[in-house]
Amino acid sequence: MKKKMPALVPAKDTTVDLLVVGSGTGMAAALAAHERGLSTLVVEKTSYVGGSTARSGGAFWIPGNAALSERGPRAVADAGTYLNAVVGDSAPAERGRAYLEHGAAAVDMLRRTTPMRFFWAKGYSDYHPEEPGGRPEGRTCECRPFNASVLGDERPRLRPGVMEAPVPMPVTGADYKWMNLVARKPFKALPRIFARAALGIGGLLIGRDYLAGGQALAAGMFAGVLRAGIPVWTETTLVRLLQDDDRVSGAVLRQGDKEVTVRARRGVVLAAGGFDHDVEARHKFQSPRLGDHASLGAEGNTGDGILAGQELGAGIALMDQAWWFPAFAPVPGRAPAVMLAERSLPGSFIVDQTGKRFINEAIDYMSFGQEILARERAGTPVEEMWLVFDQRYRDSYILAGRCFPRQPIPESWYRAGIAHKSDDLGALANAMGVPATAFQETFHQFNNHADTGKDPDFGRGNSAYDRYYGDPTIGPNPNLAPLRRAPYYAVKVVLSDLGTCGGLVADEHARVLREDGEVVEGLYAIGNTAANAFGTSYPGAGATIGQGVVYGYIAASHAASS
């Protein structure tokens, strides 16, 4: 039986040491502040706790943390070299240095203040492993499956995830890599499937509710917040920030039709996400071609924190950037369907409206989106995208996290025109609305290259990152195989994202800066409310959650000492 949402606790005027606006990685800031002896309040715009963190894969990229191996990946010096290479001058160098300096301590704080335990997702390559300091074995970590029943009556307030398994199975990202290959590597995949199913189903039988991914990370932080006695007000919207003598001293909030004032002696941490669902702003700063509400970020992310900071003269940067994420086009009225390994797997390729390939399909998802926007700025926009594959591919891999090998694609996709199937390449091209001759030429050229295991056009499979989600049973290139088994399929792809990552300019202490570079005293910004600490780059899986956690720790530490 589904538990009822706890009754809303009426807000009232109050005073605390630190006010945190946003309940995703903002909870890390709250936990760090509480550990430093600060009274803390977390406020959340929506009815759920967890923000976009709860909707994510839950990984974090924090070099030097204790979950990593002592040999190699834990080395912070290599990570510094790597960040210098991939970030360049697109973000202040001191932001990256502070991130590395405090990363291990931030993870240690979570280990002390929550019931979570973490593990290294060994093999999940950095996104640019060929750069100096890059690691093909990766530095990404995850939370082990977490028993959310410890949340008790607060469990219904945890934000639901994006992908729901048909049976209770706490599947980590490391698990998914192999579960996706169940038809190709059954002896590797089936033990993981059985183990996770046993944990999920068996846990329910004894009153335990195991979660994985972003659900586990958000639940773990929420458990720590509850254990610490930190109040969390949901359905509470930021109206404006308050200042006394040019220092931020609190905020006016709205709950229902009532406004309340919260005074904050040590300051306010803005952790309210980006402007994912402010369609007007996204069209202005990013692209008018972006679909309405196509983001996978939490629905409450409409830029409230960014706007509140701007009202006080704060500067903004990187507003054209997002954690871009190609996804399957949505059925009308639904959200886009997540694409995880599909672009990297052999026996598939992506074409645009010209019927031609235009990119290394297996490239990291932020770079994928940046390439699309670069094409648009150059006057050669990608107007439509289609993932093309054959029956061997469909029989071998999971599609959209819901269609298991050999399982048919939902009829609703065909009815909506976002999927097509045909034995004839010309007919498939016509269904997609792309030039048949160009498409058939692309098809045959791709097959010829796949036979050799080389992609001279775009270099697919050259990077260790590409190969992570490839098929190790296919050689010589785990990302390439010809399409030869009819029928052939095409599924429409759209540019989605995991959230925007442009926002308020912040320094190495997470303090918000004015347009002239001066500090807005008492105001901090973290996560996607702040301009990306990594500039225009995405160093590795979980870099977005990582910087929210680390800069939450930094902000709380600075507030406690100020």
mmCIF file with all atom_site columns, C-alpha atoms in Angstrom, residues 446-557:
data_model
loop_
_atom_site.group_PDB
_atom_site.id
_atom_site.type_symbol
_atom_site.label_atom_id
_atom_site.label_alt_id
_atom_site.label_comp_id
_atom_site.label_asym_id
_atom_site.label_entity_id
_atom_site.label_seq_id
_atom_site.pdbx_PDB_ins_code
_atom_site.Cartn_x
_atom_site.Cartn_y
_atom_site.Cartn_z
_atom_site.occupancy
_atom_site.B_iso_or_equiv
_atom_site.pdbx_formal_charge
_atom_site.auth_seq_id
_atom_site.auth_comp_id
_atom_site.auth_asym_id
_atom_site.auth_atom_id
_atom_site.pdbx_PDB_model_num
ATOM 1   C CA . PHE A 1 446 ? 29.026 2.452  -41.818 1.00 0.00 ? 446 PHE A CA 1
ATOM 2   C CA . ASN A 1 447 ? 28.854 -1.310 -42.376 1.00 0.00 ? 447 ASN A CA 1
ATOM 3   C CA . ASN A 1 448 ? 32.056 -1.296 -44.414 1.00 0.00 ? 448 ASN A CA 1
ATOM 4   C CA . HIS A 1 449 ? 33.905 0.551  -41.669 1.00 0.00 ? 449 HIS A CA 1
ATOM 5   C CA . ALA A 1 450 ? 32.382 -1.599 -38.927 1.00 0.00 ? 450 ALA A CA 1
ATOM 6   C CA . ASP A 1 451 ? 33.707 -4.708 -40.667 1.00 0.00 ? 451 ASP A CA 1
ATOM 7   C CA . THR A 1 452 ? 37.218 -3.336 -40.202 1.00 0.00 ? 452 THR A CA 1
ATOM 8   C CA . GLY A 1 453 ? 36.619 -2.218 -36.605 1.00 0.00 ? 453 GLY A CA 1
ATOM 9   C CA . LYS A 1 454 ? 37.561 1.369  -37.486 1.00 0.00 ? 454 LYS A CA 1
ATOM 10  C CA . ASP A 1 455 ? 35.518 4.538  -37.730 1.00 0.00 ? 455 ASP A CA 1
ATOM 11  C CA . PRO A 1 456 ? 37.649 6.911  -39.809 1.00 0.00 ? 456 PRO A CA 1
ATOM 12  C CA . ASP A 1 457 ? 34.847 9.465  -39.950 1.00 0.00 ? 457 ASP A CA 1
ATOM 13  C CA . PHE A 1 458 ? 34.323 10.074 -36.216 1.00 0.00 ? 458 PHE A CA 1
ATOM 14  C CA . GLY A 1 459 ? 36.651 7.769  -34.257 1.00 0.00 ? 459 GLY A CA 1
ATOM 15  C CA . ARG A 1 460 ? 33.959 5.809  -32.447 1.00 0.00 ? 460 ARG A CA 1
ATOM 16  C CA . GLY A 1 461 ? 35.574 3.317  -30.106 1.00 0.00 ? 461 GLY A CA 1
ATOM 17  C CA . ASN A 1 462 ? 38.952 5.033  -29.947 1.00 0.00 ? 462 ASN A CA 1
ATOM 18  C CA . SER A 1 463 ? 38.415 6.275  -26.381 1.00 0.00 ? 463 SER A CA 1
ATOM 19  C CA . ALA A 1 464 ? 38.293 4.178  -23.221 1.00 0.00 ? 464 ALA A CA 1
ATOM 20  C CA . TYR A 1 465 ? 35.143 6.123  -22.375 1.00 0.00 ? 465 TYR A CA 1
ATOM 21  C CA . ASP A 1 466 ? 33.461 4.941  -25.593 1.00 0.00 ? 466 ASP A CA 1
ATOM 22  C CA . ARG A 1 467 ? 34.362 1.347  -24.814 1.00 0.00 ? 467 ARG A CA 1
ATOM 23  C CA . TYR A 1 468 ? 32.957 1.340  -21.269 1.00 0.00 ? 468 TYR A CA 1
ATOM 24  C CA . TYR A 1 469 ? 29.399 0.915  -22.570 1.00 0.00 ? 469 TYR A CA 1
ATOM 25  C CA . GLY A 1 470 ? 30.431 -1.167 -25.569 1.00 0.00 ? 470 GLY A CA 1
ATOM 26  C CA . ASP A 1 471 ? 29.977 -4.912 -26.016 1.00 0.00 ? 471 ASP A CA 1
ATOM 27  C CA . PRO A 1 472 ? 33.161 -6.813 -25.079 1.00 0.00 ? 472 PRO A CA 1
ATOM 28  C CA . THR A 1 473 ? 31.986 -9.851 -27.065 1.00 0.00 ? 473 THR A CA 1
ATOM 29  C CA . ILE A 1 474 ? 32.365 -7.844 -30.291 1.00 0.00 ? 474 ILE A CA 1
ATOM 30  C CA . GLY A 1 475 ? 35.811 -7.379 -31.790 1.00 0.00 ? 475 GLY A CA 1
ATOM 31  C CA . PRO A 1 476 ? 38.025 -5.761 -32.733 1.00 0.00 ? 476 PRO A CA 1
ATOM 32  C CA . ASN A 1 477 ? 35.991 -2.710 -31.707 1.00 0.00 ? 477 ASN A CA 1
ATOM 33  C CA . PRO A 1 478 ? 33.324 -3.191 -28.983 1.00 0.00 ? 478 PRO A CA 1
ATOM 34  C CA . ASN A 1 479 ? 31.448 -0.136 -30.279 1.00 0.00 ? 479 ASN A CA 1
ATOM 35  C CA . LEU A 1 480 ? 31.155 -1.151 -33.930 1.00 0.00 ? 480 LEU A CA 1
ATOM 36  C CA . ALA A 1 481 ? 29.266 -3.904 -35.753 1.00 0.00 ? 481 ALA A CA 1
ATOM 37  C CA . PRO A 1 482 ? 27.537 -3.901 -39.154 1.00 0.00 ? 482 PRO A CA 1
ATOM 38  C CA . LEU A 1 483 ? 23.743 -3.847 -39.434 1.00 0.00 ? 483 LEU A CA 1
ATOM 39  C CA . ARG A 1 484 ? 22.809 -6.846 -41.518 1.00 0.00 ? 484 ARG A CA 1
ATOM 40  C CA . ARG A 1 485 ? 19.831 -8.543 -39.903 1.00 0.00 ? 485 ARG A CA 1
ATOM 41  C CA . ALA A 1 486 ? 16.445 -7.160 -40.963 1.00 0.00 ? 486 ALA A CA 1
ATOM 42  C CA . PRO A 1 487 ? 14.111 -5.712 -39.948 1.00 0.00 ? 487 PRO A CA 1
ATOM 43  C CA . TYR A 1 488 ? 15.825 -2.394 -39.368 1.00 0.00 ? 488 TYR A CA 1
ATOM 44  C CA . TYR A 1 489 ? 14.622 0.112  -36.771 1.00 0.00 ? 489 TYR A CA 1
ATOM 45  C CA . ALA A 1 490 ? 14.775 3.868  -36.268 1.00 0.00 ? 490 ALA A CA 1
ATOM 46  C CA . VAL A 1 491 ? 13.901 5.570  -32.991 1.00 0.00 ? 491 VAL A CA 1
ATOM 47  C CA . LYS A 1 492 ? 13.791 9.338  -32.676 1.00 0.00 ? 492 LYS A CA 1
ATOM 48  C CA . VAL A 1 493 ? 16.313 11.028 -30.382 1.00 0.00 ? 493 VAL A CA 1
ATOM 49  C CA . VAL A 1 494 ? 16.004 14.466 -28.783 1.00 0.00 ? 494 VAL A CA 1
ATOM 50  C CA . LEU A 1 495 ? 18.430 16.665 -26.913 1.00 0.00 ? 495 LEU A CA 1
ATOM 51  C CA . SER A 1 496 ? 17.539 16.511 -23.235 1.00 0.00 ? 496 SER A CA 1
ATOM 52  C CA . ASP A 1 497 ? 19.716 17.292 -20.227 1.00 0.00 ? 497 ASP A CA 1
ATOM 53  C CA . LEU A 1 498 ? 20.326 16.464 -16.585 1.00 0.00 ? 498 LEU A CA 1
ATOM 54  C CA . GLY A 1 499 ? 19.985 20.125 -15.675 1.00 0.00 ? 499 GLY A CA 1
ATOM 55  C CA . THR A 1 500 ? 21.489 23.456 -16.654 1.00 0.00 ? 500 THR A CA 1
ATOM 56  C CA . CYS A 1 501 ? 24.933 24.324 -15.283 1.00 0.00 ? 501 CYS A CA 1
ATOM 57  C CA . GLY A 1 502 ? 25.197 28.045 -15.822 1.00 0.00 ? 502 GLY A CA 1
ATOM 58  C CA . GLY A 1 503 ? 24.299 30.364 -12.990 1.00 0.00 ? 503 GLY A CA 1
ATOM 59  C CA . LEU A 1 504 ? 25.636 32.670 -10.308 1.00 0.00 ? 504 LEU A CA 1
ATOM 60  C CA . VAL A 1 505 ? 29.342 33.425 -10.341 1.00 0.00 ? 505 VAL A CA 1
ATOM 61  C CA . ALA A 1 506 ? 30.924 32.003 -7.193  1.00 0.00 ? 506 ALA A CA 1
ATOM 62  C CA . ASP A 1 507 ? 34.470 31.917 -5.833  1.00 0.00 ? 507 ASP A CA 1
ATOM 63  C CA . GLU A 1 508 ? 36.544 29.120 -4.322  1.00 0.00 ? 508 GLU A CA 1
ATOM 64  C CA . HIS A 1 509 ? 34.637 29.491 -1.015  1.00 0.00 ? 509 HIS A CA 1
ATOM 65  C CA . ALA A 1 510 ? 31.275 29.169 -2.830  1.00 0.00 ? 510 ALA A CA 1
ATOM 66  C CA . ARG A 1 511 ? 30.608 32.852 -2.086  1.00 0.00 ? 511 ARG A CA 1
ATOM 67  C CA . VAL A 1 512 ? 28.489 34.616 -4.701  1.00 0.00 ? 512 VAL A CA 1
ATOM 68  C CA . LEU A 1 513 ? 30.227 37.445 -6.549  1.00 0.00 ? 513 LEU A CA 1
ATOM 69  C CA . ARG A 1 514 ? 28.747 40.623 -7.933  1.00 0.00 ? 514 ARG A CA 1
ATOM 70  C CA . GLU A 1 515 ? 29.196 41.609 -11.561 1.00 0.00 ? 515 GLU A CA 1
ATOM 71  C CA . ASP A 1 516 ? 32.212 43.711 -10.507 1.00 0.00 ? 516 ASP A CA 1
ATOM 72  C CA . GLY A 1 517 ? 33.827 40.741 -8.748  1.00 0.00 ? 517 GLY A CA 1
ATOM 73  C CA . GLU A 1 518 ? 33.035 41.883 -5.200  1.00 0.00 ? 518 GLU A CA 1
ATOM 74  C CA . VAL A 1 519 ? 31.652 39.330 -2.727  1.00 0.00 ? 519 VAL A CA 1
ATOM 75  C CA . VAL A 1 520 ? 27.963 39.328 -1.826  1.00 0.00 ? 520 VAL A CA 1
ATOM 76  C CA . GLU A 1 521 ? 28.561 38.770 1.870   1.00 0.00 ? 521 GLU A CA 1
ATOM 77  C CA . GLY A 1 522 ? 26.517 36.020 3.467   1.00 0.00 ? 522 GLY A CA 1
ATOM 78  C CA . LEU A 1 523 ? 25.414 34.456 0.170   1.00 0.00 ? 523 LEU A CA 1
ATOM 79  C CA . TYR A 1 524 ? 26.651 31.135 -1.189  1.00 0.00 ? 524 TYR A CA 1
ATOM 80  C CA . ALA A 1 525 ? 25.732 29.217 -4.343  1.00 0.00 ? 525 ALA A CA 1
ATOM 81  C CA . ILE A 1 526 ? 26.365 25.533 -5.039  1.00 0.00 ? 526 ILE A CA 1
ATOM 82  C CA . GLY A 1 527 ? 25.343 22.842 -7.493  1.00 0.00 ? 527 GLY A CA 1
ATOM 83  C CA . ASN A 1 528 ? 23.527 23.987 -10.607 1.00 0.00 ? 528 ASN A CA 1
ATOM 84  C CA . THR A 1 529 ? 22.600 27.335 -9.062  1.00 0.00 ? 529 THR A CA 1
ATOM 85  C CA . ALA A 1 530 ? 26.263 28.279 -9.468  1.00 0.00 ? 530 ALA A CA 1
ATOM 86  C CA . ALA A 1 531 ? 28.152 28.528 -12.738 1.00 0.00 ? 531 ALA A CA 1
ATOM 87  C CA . ASN A 1 532 ? 29.842 25.181 -13.400 1.00 0.00 ? 532 ASN A CA 1
ATOM 88  C CA . ALA A 1 533 ? 33.119 24.890 -11.477 1.00 0.00 ? 533 ALA A CA 1
ATOM 89  C CA . PHE A 1 534 ? 34.389 22.870 -14.455 1.00 0.00 ? 534 PHE A CA 1
ATOM 90  C CA . GLY A 1 535 ? 33.484 25.542 -16.991 1.00 0.00 ? 535 GLY A CA 1
ATOM 91  C CA . THR A 1 536 ? 32.317 24.047 -20.271 1.00 0.00 ? 536 THR A CA 1
ATOM 92  C CA . SER A 1 537 ? 33.515 20.537 -19.443 1.00 0.00 ? 537 SER A CA 1
ATOM 93  C CA . TYR A 1 538 ? 32.249 17.366 -17.768 1.00 0.00 ? 538 TYR A CA 1
ATOM 94  C CA . PRO A 1 539 ? 35.292 15.577 -16.304 1.00 0.00 ? 539 PRO A CA 1
ATOM 95  C CA . GLY A 1 540 ? 33.621 12.294 -15.400 1.00 0.00 ? 540 GLY A CA 1
ATOM 96  C CA . ALA A 1 541 ? 30.412 10.555 -14.367 1.00 0.00 ? 541 ALA A CA 1
ATOM 97  C CA . GLY A 1 542 ? 29.058 12.295 -11.282 1.00 0.00 ? 542 GLY A CA 1
ATOM 98  C CA . ALA A 1 543 ? 30.920 15.585 -11.668 1.00 0.00 ? 543 ALA A CA 1
ATOM 99  C CA . THR A 1 544 ? 27.625 17.458 -11.310 1.00 0.00 ? 544 THR A CA 1
ATOM 100 C CA . ILE A 1 545 ? 26.690 15.784 -8.013  1.00 0.00 ? 545 ILE A CA 1
ATOM 101 C CA . GLY A 1 546 ? 30.318 15.910 -6.952  1.00 0.00 ? 546 GLY A CA 1
ATOM 102 C CA . GLN A 1 547 ? 30.582 19.666 -7.137  1.00 0.00 ? 547 GLN A CA 1
ATOM 103 C CA . GLY A 1 548 ? 27.252 20.075 -5.328  1.00 0.00 ? 548 GLY A CA 1
ATOM 104 C CA . VAL A 1 549 ? 28.479 17.921 -2.449  1.00 0.00 ? 549 VAL A CA 1
ATOM 105 C CA . VAL A 1 550 ? 31.981 19.395 -2.261  1.00 0.00 ? 550 VAL A CA 1
ATOM 106 C CA . TYR A 1 551 ? 30.933 23.014 -2.581  1.00 0.00 ? 551 TYR A CA 1
ATOM 107 C CA . GLY A 1 552 ? 28.136 22.397 -0.092  1.00 0.00 ? 552 GLY A CA 1
ATOM 108 C CA . TYR A 1 553 ? 30.831 21.298 2.337   1.00 0.00 ? 553 TYR A CA 1
ATOM 109 C CA . ILE A 1 554 ? 33.002 24.299 1.436   1.00 0.00 ? 554 ILE A CA 1
ATOM 110 C CA . ALA A 1 555 ? 30.118 26.764 1.854   1.00 0.00 ? 555 ALA A CA 1
ATOM 111 C CA . ALA A 1 556 ? 29.144 25.374 5.263   1.00 0.00 ? 556 ALA A CA 1
ATOM 112 C CA . SER A 1 557 ? 32.763 25.394 6.436   1.00 0.00 ? 557 SER A CA 1
#
